[in-house]
Coordinates of C-alpha atoms and ligand atoms in Angstrom, one line a residue:
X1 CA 56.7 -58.8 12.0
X2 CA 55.2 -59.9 14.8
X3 CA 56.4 -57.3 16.9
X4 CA 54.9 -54.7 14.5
X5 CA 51.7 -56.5 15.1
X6 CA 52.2 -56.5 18.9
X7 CA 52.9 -52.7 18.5
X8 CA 49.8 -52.2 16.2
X9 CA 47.6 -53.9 18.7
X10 CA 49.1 -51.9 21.9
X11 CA 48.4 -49.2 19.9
X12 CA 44.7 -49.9 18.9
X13 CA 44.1 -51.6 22.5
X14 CA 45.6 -48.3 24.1
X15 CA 44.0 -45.8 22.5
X16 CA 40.9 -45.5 24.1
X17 CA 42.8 -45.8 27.4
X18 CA 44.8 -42.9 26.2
X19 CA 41.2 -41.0 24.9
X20 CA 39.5 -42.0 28.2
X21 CA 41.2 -39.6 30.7
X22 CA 41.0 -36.9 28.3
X23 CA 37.0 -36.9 27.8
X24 CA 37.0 -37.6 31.3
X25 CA 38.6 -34.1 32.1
X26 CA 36.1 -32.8 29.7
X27 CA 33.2 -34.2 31.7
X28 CA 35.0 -33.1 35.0
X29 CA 35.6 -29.4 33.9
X30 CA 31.6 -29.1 32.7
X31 CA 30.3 -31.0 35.9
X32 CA 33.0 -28.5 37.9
X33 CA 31.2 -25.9 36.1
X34 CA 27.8 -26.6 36.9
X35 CA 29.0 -27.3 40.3
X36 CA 30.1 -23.8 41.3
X37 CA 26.8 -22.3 40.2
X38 CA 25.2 -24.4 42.3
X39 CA 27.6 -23.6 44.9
X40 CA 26.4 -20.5 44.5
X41 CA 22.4 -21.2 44.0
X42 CA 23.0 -23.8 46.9
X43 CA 24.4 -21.4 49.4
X44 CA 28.1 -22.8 50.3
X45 CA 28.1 -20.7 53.8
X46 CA 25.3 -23.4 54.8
X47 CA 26.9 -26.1 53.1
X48 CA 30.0 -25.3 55.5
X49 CA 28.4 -25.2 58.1
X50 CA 26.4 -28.3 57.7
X51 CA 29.6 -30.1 57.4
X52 CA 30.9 -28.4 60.5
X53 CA 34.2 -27.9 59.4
X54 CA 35.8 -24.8 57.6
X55 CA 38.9 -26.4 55.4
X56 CA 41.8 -23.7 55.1
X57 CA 44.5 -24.0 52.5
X58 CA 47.7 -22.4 53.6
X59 CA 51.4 -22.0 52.7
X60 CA 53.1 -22.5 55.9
X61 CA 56.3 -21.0 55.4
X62 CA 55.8 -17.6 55.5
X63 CA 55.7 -15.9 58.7
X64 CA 54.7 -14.1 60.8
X65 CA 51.7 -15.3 58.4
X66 CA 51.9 -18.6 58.8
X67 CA 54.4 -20.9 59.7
X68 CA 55.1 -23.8 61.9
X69 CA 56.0 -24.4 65.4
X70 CA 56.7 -27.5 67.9
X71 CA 54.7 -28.2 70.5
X72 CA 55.1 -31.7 72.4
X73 CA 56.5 -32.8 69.5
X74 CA 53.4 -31.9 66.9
X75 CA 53.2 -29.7 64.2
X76 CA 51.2 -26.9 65.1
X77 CA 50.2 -24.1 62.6
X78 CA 50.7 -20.5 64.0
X79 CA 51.2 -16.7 62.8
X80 CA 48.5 -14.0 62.2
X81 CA 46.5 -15.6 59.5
X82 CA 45.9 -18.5 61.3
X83 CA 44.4 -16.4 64.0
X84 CA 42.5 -15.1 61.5
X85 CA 41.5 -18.2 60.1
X86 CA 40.7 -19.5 63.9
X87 CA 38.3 -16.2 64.2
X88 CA 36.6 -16.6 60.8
X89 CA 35.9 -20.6 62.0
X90 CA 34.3 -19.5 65.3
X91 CA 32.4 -16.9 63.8
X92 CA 30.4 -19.0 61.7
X93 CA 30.4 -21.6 64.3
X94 CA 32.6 -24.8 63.2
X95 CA 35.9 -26.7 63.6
X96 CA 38.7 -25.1 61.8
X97 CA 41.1 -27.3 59.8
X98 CA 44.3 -26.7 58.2
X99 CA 45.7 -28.0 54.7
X100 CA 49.6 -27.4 54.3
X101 CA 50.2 -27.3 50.7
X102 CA 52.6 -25.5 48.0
X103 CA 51.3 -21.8 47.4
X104 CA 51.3 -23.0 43.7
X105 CA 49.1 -25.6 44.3
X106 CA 46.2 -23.8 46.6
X107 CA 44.2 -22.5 43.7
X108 CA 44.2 -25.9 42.1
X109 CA 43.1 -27.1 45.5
X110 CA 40.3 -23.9 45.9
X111 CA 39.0 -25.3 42.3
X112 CA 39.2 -28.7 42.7
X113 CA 36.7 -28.3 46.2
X114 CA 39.8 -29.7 48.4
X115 CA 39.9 -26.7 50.5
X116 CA 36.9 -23.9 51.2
X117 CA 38.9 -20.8 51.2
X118 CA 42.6 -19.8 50.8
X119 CA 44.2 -17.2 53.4
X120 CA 47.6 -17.1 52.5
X121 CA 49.1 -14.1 52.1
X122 CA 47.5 -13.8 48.3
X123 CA 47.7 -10.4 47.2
X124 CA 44.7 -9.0 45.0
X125 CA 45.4 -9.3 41.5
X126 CA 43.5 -8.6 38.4
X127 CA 45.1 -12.1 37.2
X128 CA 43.8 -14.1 40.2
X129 CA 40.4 -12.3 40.2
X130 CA 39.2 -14.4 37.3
X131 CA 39.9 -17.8 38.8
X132 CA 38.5 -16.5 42.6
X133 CA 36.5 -14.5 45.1
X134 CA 38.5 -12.1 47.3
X135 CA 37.2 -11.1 50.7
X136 CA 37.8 -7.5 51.3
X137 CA 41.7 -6.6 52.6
X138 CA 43.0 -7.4 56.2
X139 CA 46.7 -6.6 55.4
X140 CA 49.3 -4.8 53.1
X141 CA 52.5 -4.4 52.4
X142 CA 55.6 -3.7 49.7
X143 CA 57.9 -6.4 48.8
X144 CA 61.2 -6.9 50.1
X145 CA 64.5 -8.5 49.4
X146 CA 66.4 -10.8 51.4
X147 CA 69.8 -11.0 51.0
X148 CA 73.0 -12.4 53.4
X149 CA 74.4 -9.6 55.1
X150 CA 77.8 -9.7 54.0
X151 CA 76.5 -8.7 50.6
X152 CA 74.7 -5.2 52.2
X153 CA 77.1 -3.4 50.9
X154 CA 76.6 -4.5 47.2
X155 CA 72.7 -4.8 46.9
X156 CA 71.4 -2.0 47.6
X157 CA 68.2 -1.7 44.9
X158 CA 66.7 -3.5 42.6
X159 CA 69.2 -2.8 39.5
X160 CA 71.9 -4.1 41.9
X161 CA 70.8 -7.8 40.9
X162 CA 71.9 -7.3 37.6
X163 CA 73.1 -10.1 36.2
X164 CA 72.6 -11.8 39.7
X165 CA 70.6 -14.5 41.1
X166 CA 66.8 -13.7 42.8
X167 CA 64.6 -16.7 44.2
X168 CA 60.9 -16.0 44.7
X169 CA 58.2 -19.0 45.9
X170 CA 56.5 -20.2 42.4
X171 CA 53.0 -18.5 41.7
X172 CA 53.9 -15.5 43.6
X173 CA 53.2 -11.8 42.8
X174 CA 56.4 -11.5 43.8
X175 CA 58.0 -14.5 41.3
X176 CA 55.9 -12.0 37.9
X177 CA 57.5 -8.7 39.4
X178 CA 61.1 -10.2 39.4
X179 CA 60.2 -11.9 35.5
X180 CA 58.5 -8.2 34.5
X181 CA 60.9 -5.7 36.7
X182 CA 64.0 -7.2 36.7
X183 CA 64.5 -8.5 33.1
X184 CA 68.3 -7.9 33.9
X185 CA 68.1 -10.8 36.5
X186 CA 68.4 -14.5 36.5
X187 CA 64.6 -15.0 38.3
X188 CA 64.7 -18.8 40.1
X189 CA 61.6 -20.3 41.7
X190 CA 61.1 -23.1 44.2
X191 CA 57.6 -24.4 45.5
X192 CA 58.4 -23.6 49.2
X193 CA 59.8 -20.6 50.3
X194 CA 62.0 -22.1 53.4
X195 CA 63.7 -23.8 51.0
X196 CA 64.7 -20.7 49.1
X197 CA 66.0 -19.2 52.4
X198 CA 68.4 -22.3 52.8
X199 CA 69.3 -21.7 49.4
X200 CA 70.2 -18.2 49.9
X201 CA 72.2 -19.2 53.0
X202 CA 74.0 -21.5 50.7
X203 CA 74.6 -18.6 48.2
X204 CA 72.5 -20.4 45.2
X205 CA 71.1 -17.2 45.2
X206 CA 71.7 -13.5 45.6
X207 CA 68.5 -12.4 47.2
X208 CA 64.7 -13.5 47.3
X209 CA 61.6 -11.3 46.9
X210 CA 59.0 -11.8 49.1
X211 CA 56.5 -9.9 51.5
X212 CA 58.0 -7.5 54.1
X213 CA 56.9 -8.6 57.0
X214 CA 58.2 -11.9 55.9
X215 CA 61.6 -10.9 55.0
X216 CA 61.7 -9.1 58.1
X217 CA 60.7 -11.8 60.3
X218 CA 63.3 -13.7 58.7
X219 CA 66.1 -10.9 59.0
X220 CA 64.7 -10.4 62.8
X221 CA 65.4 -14.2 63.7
X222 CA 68.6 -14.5 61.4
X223 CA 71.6 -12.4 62.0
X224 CA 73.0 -13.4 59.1
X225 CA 70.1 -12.4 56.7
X226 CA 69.1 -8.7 56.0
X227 CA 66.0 -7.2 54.5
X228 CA 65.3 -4.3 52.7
X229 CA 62.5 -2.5 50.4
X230 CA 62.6 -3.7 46.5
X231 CA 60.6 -0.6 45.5
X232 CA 59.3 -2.4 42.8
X233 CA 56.1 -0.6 41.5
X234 CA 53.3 -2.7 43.2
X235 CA 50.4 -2.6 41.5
X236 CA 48.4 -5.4 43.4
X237 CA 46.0 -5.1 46.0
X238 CA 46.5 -6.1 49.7
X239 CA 46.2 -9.5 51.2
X240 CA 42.8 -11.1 51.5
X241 CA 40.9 -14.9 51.5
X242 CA 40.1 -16.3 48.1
X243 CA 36.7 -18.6 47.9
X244 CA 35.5 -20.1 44.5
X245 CA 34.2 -18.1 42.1
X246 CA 30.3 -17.1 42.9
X247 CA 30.7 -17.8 46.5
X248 CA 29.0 -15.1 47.4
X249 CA 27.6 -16.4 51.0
X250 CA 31.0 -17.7 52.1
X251 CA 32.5 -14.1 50.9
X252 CA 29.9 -12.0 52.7
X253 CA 30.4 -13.9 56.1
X254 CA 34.7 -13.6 55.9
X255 CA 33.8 -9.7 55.3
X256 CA 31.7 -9.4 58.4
X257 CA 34.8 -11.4 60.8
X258 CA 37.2 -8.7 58.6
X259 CA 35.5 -6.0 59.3
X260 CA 35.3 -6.9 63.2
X261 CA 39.4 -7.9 63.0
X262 CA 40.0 -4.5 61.2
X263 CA 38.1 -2.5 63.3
X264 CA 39.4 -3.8 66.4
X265 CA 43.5 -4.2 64.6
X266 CA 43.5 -7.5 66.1
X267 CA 46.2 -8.5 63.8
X268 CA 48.5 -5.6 64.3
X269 CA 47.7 -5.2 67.7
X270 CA 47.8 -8.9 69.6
X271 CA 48.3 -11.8 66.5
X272 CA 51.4 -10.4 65.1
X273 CA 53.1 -10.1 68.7
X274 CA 51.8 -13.3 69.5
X275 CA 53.5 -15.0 66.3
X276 CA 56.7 -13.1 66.7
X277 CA 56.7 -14.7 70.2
X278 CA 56.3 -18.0 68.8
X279 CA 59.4 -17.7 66.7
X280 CA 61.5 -16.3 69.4
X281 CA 60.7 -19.6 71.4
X282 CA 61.2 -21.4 68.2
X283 CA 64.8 -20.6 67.3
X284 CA 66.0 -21.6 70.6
X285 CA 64.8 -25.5 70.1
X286 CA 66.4 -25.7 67.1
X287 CA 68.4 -28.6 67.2
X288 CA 67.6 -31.4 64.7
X289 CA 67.9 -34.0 67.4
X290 CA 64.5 -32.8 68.7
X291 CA 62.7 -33.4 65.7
X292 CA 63.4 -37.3 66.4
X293 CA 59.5 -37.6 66.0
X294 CA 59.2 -35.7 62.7
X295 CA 61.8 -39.0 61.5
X296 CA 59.5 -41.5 63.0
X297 CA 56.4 -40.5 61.7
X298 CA 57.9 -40.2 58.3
X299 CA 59.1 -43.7 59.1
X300 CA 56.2 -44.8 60.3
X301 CA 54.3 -43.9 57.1
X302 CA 56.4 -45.2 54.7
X303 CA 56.9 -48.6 56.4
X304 CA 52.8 -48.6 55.8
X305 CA 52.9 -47.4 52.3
X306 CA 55.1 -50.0 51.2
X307 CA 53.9 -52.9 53.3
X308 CA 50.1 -52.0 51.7
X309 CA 51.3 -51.6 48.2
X310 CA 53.4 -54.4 48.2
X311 CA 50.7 -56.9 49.2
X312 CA 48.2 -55.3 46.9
X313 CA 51.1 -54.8 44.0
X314 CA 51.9 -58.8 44.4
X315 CA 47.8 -59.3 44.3
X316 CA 47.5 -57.4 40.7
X317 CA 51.0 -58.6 39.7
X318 CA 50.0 -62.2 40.2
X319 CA 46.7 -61.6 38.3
X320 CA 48.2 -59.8 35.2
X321 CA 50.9 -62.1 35.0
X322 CA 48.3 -64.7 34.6
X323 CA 46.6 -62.7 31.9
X324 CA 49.7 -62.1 30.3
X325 CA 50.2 -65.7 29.8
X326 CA 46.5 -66.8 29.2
X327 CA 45.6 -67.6 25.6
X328 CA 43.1 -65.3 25.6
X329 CA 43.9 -62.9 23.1
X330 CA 41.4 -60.3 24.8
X331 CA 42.8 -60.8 28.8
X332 CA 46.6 -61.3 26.8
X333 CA 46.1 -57.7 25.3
X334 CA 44.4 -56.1 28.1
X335 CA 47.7 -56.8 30.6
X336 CA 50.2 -56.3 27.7
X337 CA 48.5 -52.3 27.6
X338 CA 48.7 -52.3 31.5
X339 CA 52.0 -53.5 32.1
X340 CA 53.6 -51.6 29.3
X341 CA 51.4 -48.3 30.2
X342 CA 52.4 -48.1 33.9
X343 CA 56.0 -49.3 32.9
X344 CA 56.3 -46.1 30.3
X345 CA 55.2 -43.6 32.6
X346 CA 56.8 -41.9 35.4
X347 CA 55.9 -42.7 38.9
X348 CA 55.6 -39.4 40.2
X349 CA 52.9 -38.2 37.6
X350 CA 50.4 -41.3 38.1
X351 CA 51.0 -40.3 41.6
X352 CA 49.1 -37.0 41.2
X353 CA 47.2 -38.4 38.2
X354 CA 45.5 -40.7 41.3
X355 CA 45.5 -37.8 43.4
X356 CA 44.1 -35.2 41.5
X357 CA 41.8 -37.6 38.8
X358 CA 40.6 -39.4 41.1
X359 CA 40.3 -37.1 43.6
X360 CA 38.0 -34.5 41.5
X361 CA 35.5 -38.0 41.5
X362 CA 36.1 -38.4 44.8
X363 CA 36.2 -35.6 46.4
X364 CA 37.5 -36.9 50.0
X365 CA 39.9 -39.4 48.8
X366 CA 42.6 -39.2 51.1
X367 CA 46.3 -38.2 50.1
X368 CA 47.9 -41.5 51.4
X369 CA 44.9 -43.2 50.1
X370 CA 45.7 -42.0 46.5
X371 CA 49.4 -42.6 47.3
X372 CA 48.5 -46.4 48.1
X373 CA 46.4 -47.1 44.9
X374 CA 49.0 -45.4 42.8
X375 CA 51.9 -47.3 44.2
X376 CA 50.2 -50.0 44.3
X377 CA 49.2 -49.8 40.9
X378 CA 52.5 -49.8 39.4
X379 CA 54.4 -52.2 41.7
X380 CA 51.5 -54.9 40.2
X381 CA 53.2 -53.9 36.8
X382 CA 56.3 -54.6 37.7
X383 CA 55.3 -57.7 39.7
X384 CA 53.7 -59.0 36.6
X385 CA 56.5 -59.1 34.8
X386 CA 58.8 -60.1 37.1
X387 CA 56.2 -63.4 37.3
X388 CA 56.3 -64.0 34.2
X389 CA 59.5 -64.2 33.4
X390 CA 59.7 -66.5 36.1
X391 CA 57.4 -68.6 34.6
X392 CA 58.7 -68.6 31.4
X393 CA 62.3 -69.1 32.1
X394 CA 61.5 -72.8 33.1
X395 CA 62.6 -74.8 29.9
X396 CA 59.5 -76.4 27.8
X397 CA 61.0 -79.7 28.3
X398 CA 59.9 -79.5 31.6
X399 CA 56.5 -79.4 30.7
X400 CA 57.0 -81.8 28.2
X401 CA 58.2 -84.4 30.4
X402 CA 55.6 -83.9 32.9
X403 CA 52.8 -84.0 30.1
X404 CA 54.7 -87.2 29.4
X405 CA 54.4 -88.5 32.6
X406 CA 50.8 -88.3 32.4
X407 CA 50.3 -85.1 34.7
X408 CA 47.2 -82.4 33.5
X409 CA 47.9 -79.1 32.7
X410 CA 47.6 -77.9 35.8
X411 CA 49.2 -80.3 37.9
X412 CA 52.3 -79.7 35.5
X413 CA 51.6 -76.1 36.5
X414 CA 51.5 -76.4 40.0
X415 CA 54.0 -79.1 40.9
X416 CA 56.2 -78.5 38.4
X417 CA 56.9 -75.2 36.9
X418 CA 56.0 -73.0 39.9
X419 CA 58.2 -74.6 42.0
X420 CA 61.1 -74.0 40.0
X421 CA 59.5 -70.3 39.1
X422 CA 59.2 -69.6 42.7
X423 CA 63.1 -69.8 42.8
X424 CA 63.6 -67.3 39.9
X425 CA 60.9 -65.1 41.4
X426 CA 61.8 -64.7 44.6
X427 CA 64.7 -63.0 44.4
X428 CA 63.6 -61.2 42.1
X429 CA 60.5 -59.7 43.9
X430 CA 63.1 -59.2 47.0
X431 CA 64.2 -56.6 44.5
X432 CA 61.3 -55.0 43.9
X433 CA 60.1 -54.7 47.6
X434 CA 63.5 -52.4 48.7
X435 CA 62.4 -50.7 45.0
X436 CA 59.1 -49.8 46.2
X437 CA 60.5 -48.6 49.9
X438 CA 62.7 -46.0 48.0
X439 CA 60.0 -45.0 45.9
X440 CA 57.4 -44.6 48.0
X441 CA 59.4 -41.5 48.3
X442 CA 57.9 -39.6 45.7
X443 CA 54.3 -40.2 47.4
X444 CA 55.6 -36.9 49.4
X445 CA 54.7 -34.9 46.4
X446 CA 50.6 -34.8 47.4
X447 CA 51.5 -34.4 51.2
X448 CA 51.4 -37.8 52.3
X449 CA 53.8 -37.5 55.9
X450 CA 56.5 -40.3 54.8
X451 CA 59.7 -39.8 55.5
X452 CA 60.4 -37.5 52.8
X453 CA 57.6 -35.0 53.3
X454 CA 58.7 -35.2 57.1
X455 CA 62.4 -34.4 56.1
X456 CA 61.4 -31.2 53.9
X457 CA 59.0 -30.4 57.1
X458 CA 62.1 -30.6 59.3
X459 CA 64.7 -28.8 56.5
X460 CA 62.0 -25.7 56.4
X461 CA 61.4 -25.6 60.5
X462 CA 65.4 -25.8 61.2
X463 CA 66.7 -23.7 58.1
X464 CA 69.5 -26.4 57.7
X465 CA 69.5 -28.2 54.0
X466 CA 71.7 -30.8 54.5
X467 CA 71.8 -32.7 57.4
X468 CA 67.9 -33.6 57.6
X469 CA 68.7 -35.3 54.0
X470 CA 71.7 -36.7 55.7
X471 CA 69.9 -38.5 58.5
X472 CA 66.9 -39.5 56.1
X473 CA 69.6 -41.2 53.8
X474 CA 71.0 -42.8 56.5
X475 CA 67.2 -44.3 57.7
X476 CA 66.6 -45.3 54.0
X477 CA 70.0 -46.8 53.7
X478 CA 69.4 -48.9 57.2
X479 CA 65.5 -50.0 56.4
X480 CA 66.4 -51.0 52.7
X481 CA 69.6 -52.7 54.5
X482 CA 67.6 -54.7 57.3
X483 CA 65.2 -55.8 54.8
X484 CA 68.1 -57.3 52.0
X485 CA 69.4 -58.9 54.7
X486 CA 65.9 -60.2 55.7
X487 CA 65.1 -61.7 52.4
X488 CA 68.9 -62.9 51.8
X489 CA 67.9 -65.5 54.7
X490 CA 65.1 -66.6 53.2
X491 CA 66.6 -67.2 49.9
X492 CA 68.8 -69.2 51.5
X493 CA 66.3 -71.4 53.1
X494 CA 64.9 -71.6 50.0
X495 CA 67.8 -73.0 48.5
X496 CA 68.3 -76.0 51.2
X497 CA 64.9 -76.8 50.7
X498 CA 66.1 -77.5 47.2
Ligands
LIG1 N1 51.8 -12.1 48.7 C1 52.4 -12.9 47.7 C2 51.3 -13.3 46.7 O1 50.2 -13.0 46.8 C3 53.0 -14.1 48.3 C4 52.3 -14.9 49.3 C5 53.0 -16.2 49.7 N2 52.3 -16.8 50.7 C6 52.7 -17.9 51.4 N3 52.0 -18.3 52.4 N4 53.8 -18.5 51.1 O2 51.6 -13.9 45.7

């Protein structure tokens, strides 16, 4: 019976919680509205340049259109639309800067004002033409298939994948004309396309549609790959930049730098050779040992992720633990919704919830920002309870002999309960520290550089699937390690002390 009533009151408590995020989308998507016609009314090409930055959203596994390199041990971002993109920045006179994302996710990104302008490779399509603004056409080709040569012989067309396996990167033209053409064919999609190619290499698939020039970069650099044309009808229009819809200064400016590129066949002429170079060079240091600083970055990042979100998560914990126990039916109810909220929902989507909701408020909130408050947020769940049960595991006779002893409430609290909670808690919280180390994993999802992200970075650049994972399980395995052995001591010393 009570229970019910707990349940009825969660229920009641959380349901304007529950309502909340919803009208806030509404409000969002009207304000998003009037913002991009006053984008347009406003003139976005001076906007950019008042900020003095062009933001570029890119894909960067697709070359020779854009991909990644090493230099001095950094990421850099090279291939012919970065070129492009460098040229369009000078042009109108500002910094250029590069955001790394999912293809699926750029026009999410265009939308939600994270990034200017998209020049990645995105085809013209009818479909994408009522979400964005195209520039005019730089580039053009048919799509391709990439297959492991020992099966040349085999696939030879299109209707050869009967009943086969084909990858394509999710939100592709290619990933529709493999679910329209090729009805006959088990269609597969993954968010980057390097990691289809070490798929295909793996033979979890038969072939994978993509550009031609970037299945024949790939087949160039790979004698084990081959490439050859899908002749799948193509009815989309070439490759151009994407800017919000009613962008019309932004748009007008790209078309001017275009026009100059085309004219000139810059891209054909000096960026393609230029990128093929830089994969030539690339191949040959591509030995995972070299990436050493990809793993300490990652490292690096997650070591402050948890460290942050630990002491914040302890902090909130602490506090709604307090609630939790407090008399107060209001503050009671309030951490009883939290706890049970953040417990009953998976990491990974509050992750992007915080990214993406609060993001659209705040348009600049940073990724590992986001990540912080979001892990935070839930460890402080987690902490609460693990508090509370601490606190309530200490037998009421306890307090009743203390309150017979003549000690206050709170002096029972603090010199009697809590010391013996401490002793339940500790361990307990030891727990939830190596927890939130592991976890802190799934911040790679909005492009934080932990060690995950840095691992998928290092899989895409070195075409090998398993032995990046390999090494980052092995750094996982020896921080979590370290730091059980860390807090076993104290425990320990905690136990003399008793
Ligand atoms: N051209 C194809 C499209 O428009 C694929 C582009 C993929 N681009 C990339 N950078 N991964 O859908």
């Amino acid at each position: 019976m009570k229970g019910f009533k707990h349940l009825l009151m969660l229920i009641i408590i959380a349901l304007p919680i529950l309502c909340a995020p919803t009208s806030a989308l509404a409000a969002e998507n009207s304000s998003s509205a009037t913002n991009t016609s006053q984008v347009a009314n406003n003139d976005s090409l001076q906007k950019i340049k008042q900020k003095g930055t062009l933001v570029v959203g890119l894909s960067a596994d697709y070359p020779p259109y854009e991909f990644t390199t090493k230099q001095n041990g950094k990421t850099k971002y090279v291939g012919f639309e970065v070129s492009l993109a460098r040229q369009f920045a000078k042009d109108l006179g500002v910094k250029l800067v590069i955001k790394n994302m999912d293809f699926d996710s750029l026009l999410v990104a265009l939308e939600t004002g994270k990034i200017d302008v998209i020049i990645s490779g995105m085809n013209v399509t009818n479909e994408r033409k009522k979400s964005v603004d195209f520039s005019n056409t730089y580039y053009s080709g048919d799509s391709y298939f990439l297959i492991n040569k020992s099966d040349k012989d085999k696939l030879v067309n299109a209707k050869s994948f009967n009943g086969k396996t084909v990858g394509a990167q999710n939100g592709t033209l290619q990933s529709s004309l493999i679910a329209k053409e090729m009805p006959q064919a088990t269609g597969k999609g993954l968010a980057k396309l390097s990691s289809l190619v070490i798929g295909l290499q793996s033979h979890k698939y038969d072939g994978i549609l993509m550009d031609a020039a970037t299945a024949k970069a790939y087949a160039a650099n790979n004698s084990n790959l081959y490439a050859f044309n899908s002749k799948l009808p193509n009815t989309a229009g070439g490759i151009a930049m994407a800017f919000p819809k009613g962008d019309t200064s932004l748009v007008n400016a790209a078309n001017q730098t275009i026009k100059k590129v085309n004219s000139e066949n810059l891209i054909n002429k000096k960026w393609i050779p230029q990128a093929s170079q830089y994969m030539k060079s690339y191949k040959k240091q591509n030995t995972i040992l070299s990436y050493w600083r990809y793993f300490a970055k990652g490292i690096e990042y997650t070591l402050i992720i948890t460290i942050v979100s630990v002491f914040f998560g302890f902090i909130l914990g602490t506090l709604f633990a307090l609630m939790r126990l407090s008399k107060n039916k209001l503050l009671h109810s309030i951490a009883v919704c939290y706890i049970e909220f953040l417990r009953g929902t998976p990491m990974m989507v509050q992750i992007m919830f915080v990214y993406f909701g609060i993001g659209a408020i705040i348009q600049s909130l940073p990724a590992l920002l986001a990540g912080i408050i979001a892990v935070s947020l839930n460890s402080g769940a987690y902490v609460a309870e693990i508090i509370r049960s601490g606190i309530q595991s200490i037998p009421l006779g306890q307090t009743e002999a203390a309150r017979s002893l003549g000690m206050s409430k709170s002096e029972t609290f603090h010199y009697v309960i809590m010391p013996q909670a401490l002793k339940n808690i500790w361990p307990a919280l030891g727990n939830e520290l190596i927890t939130l180390l592991k976890d802190s994993s799934l911040v790679s999802v909005i492009g934080v550089t932990e060690l995950m992200y840095q691992t998928q970075l290092v899989q895409s650049a070195t075409y090998k699937g398993v032995l990046p994972l390999f090494i980052t399980m092995i750094i996982y395995f020896i921080l979590t390690f370290t730091l059980s052995r860390i807090l076993l001591y104290f425990e320990g010393r905690m136990k003399h002390a008793h």
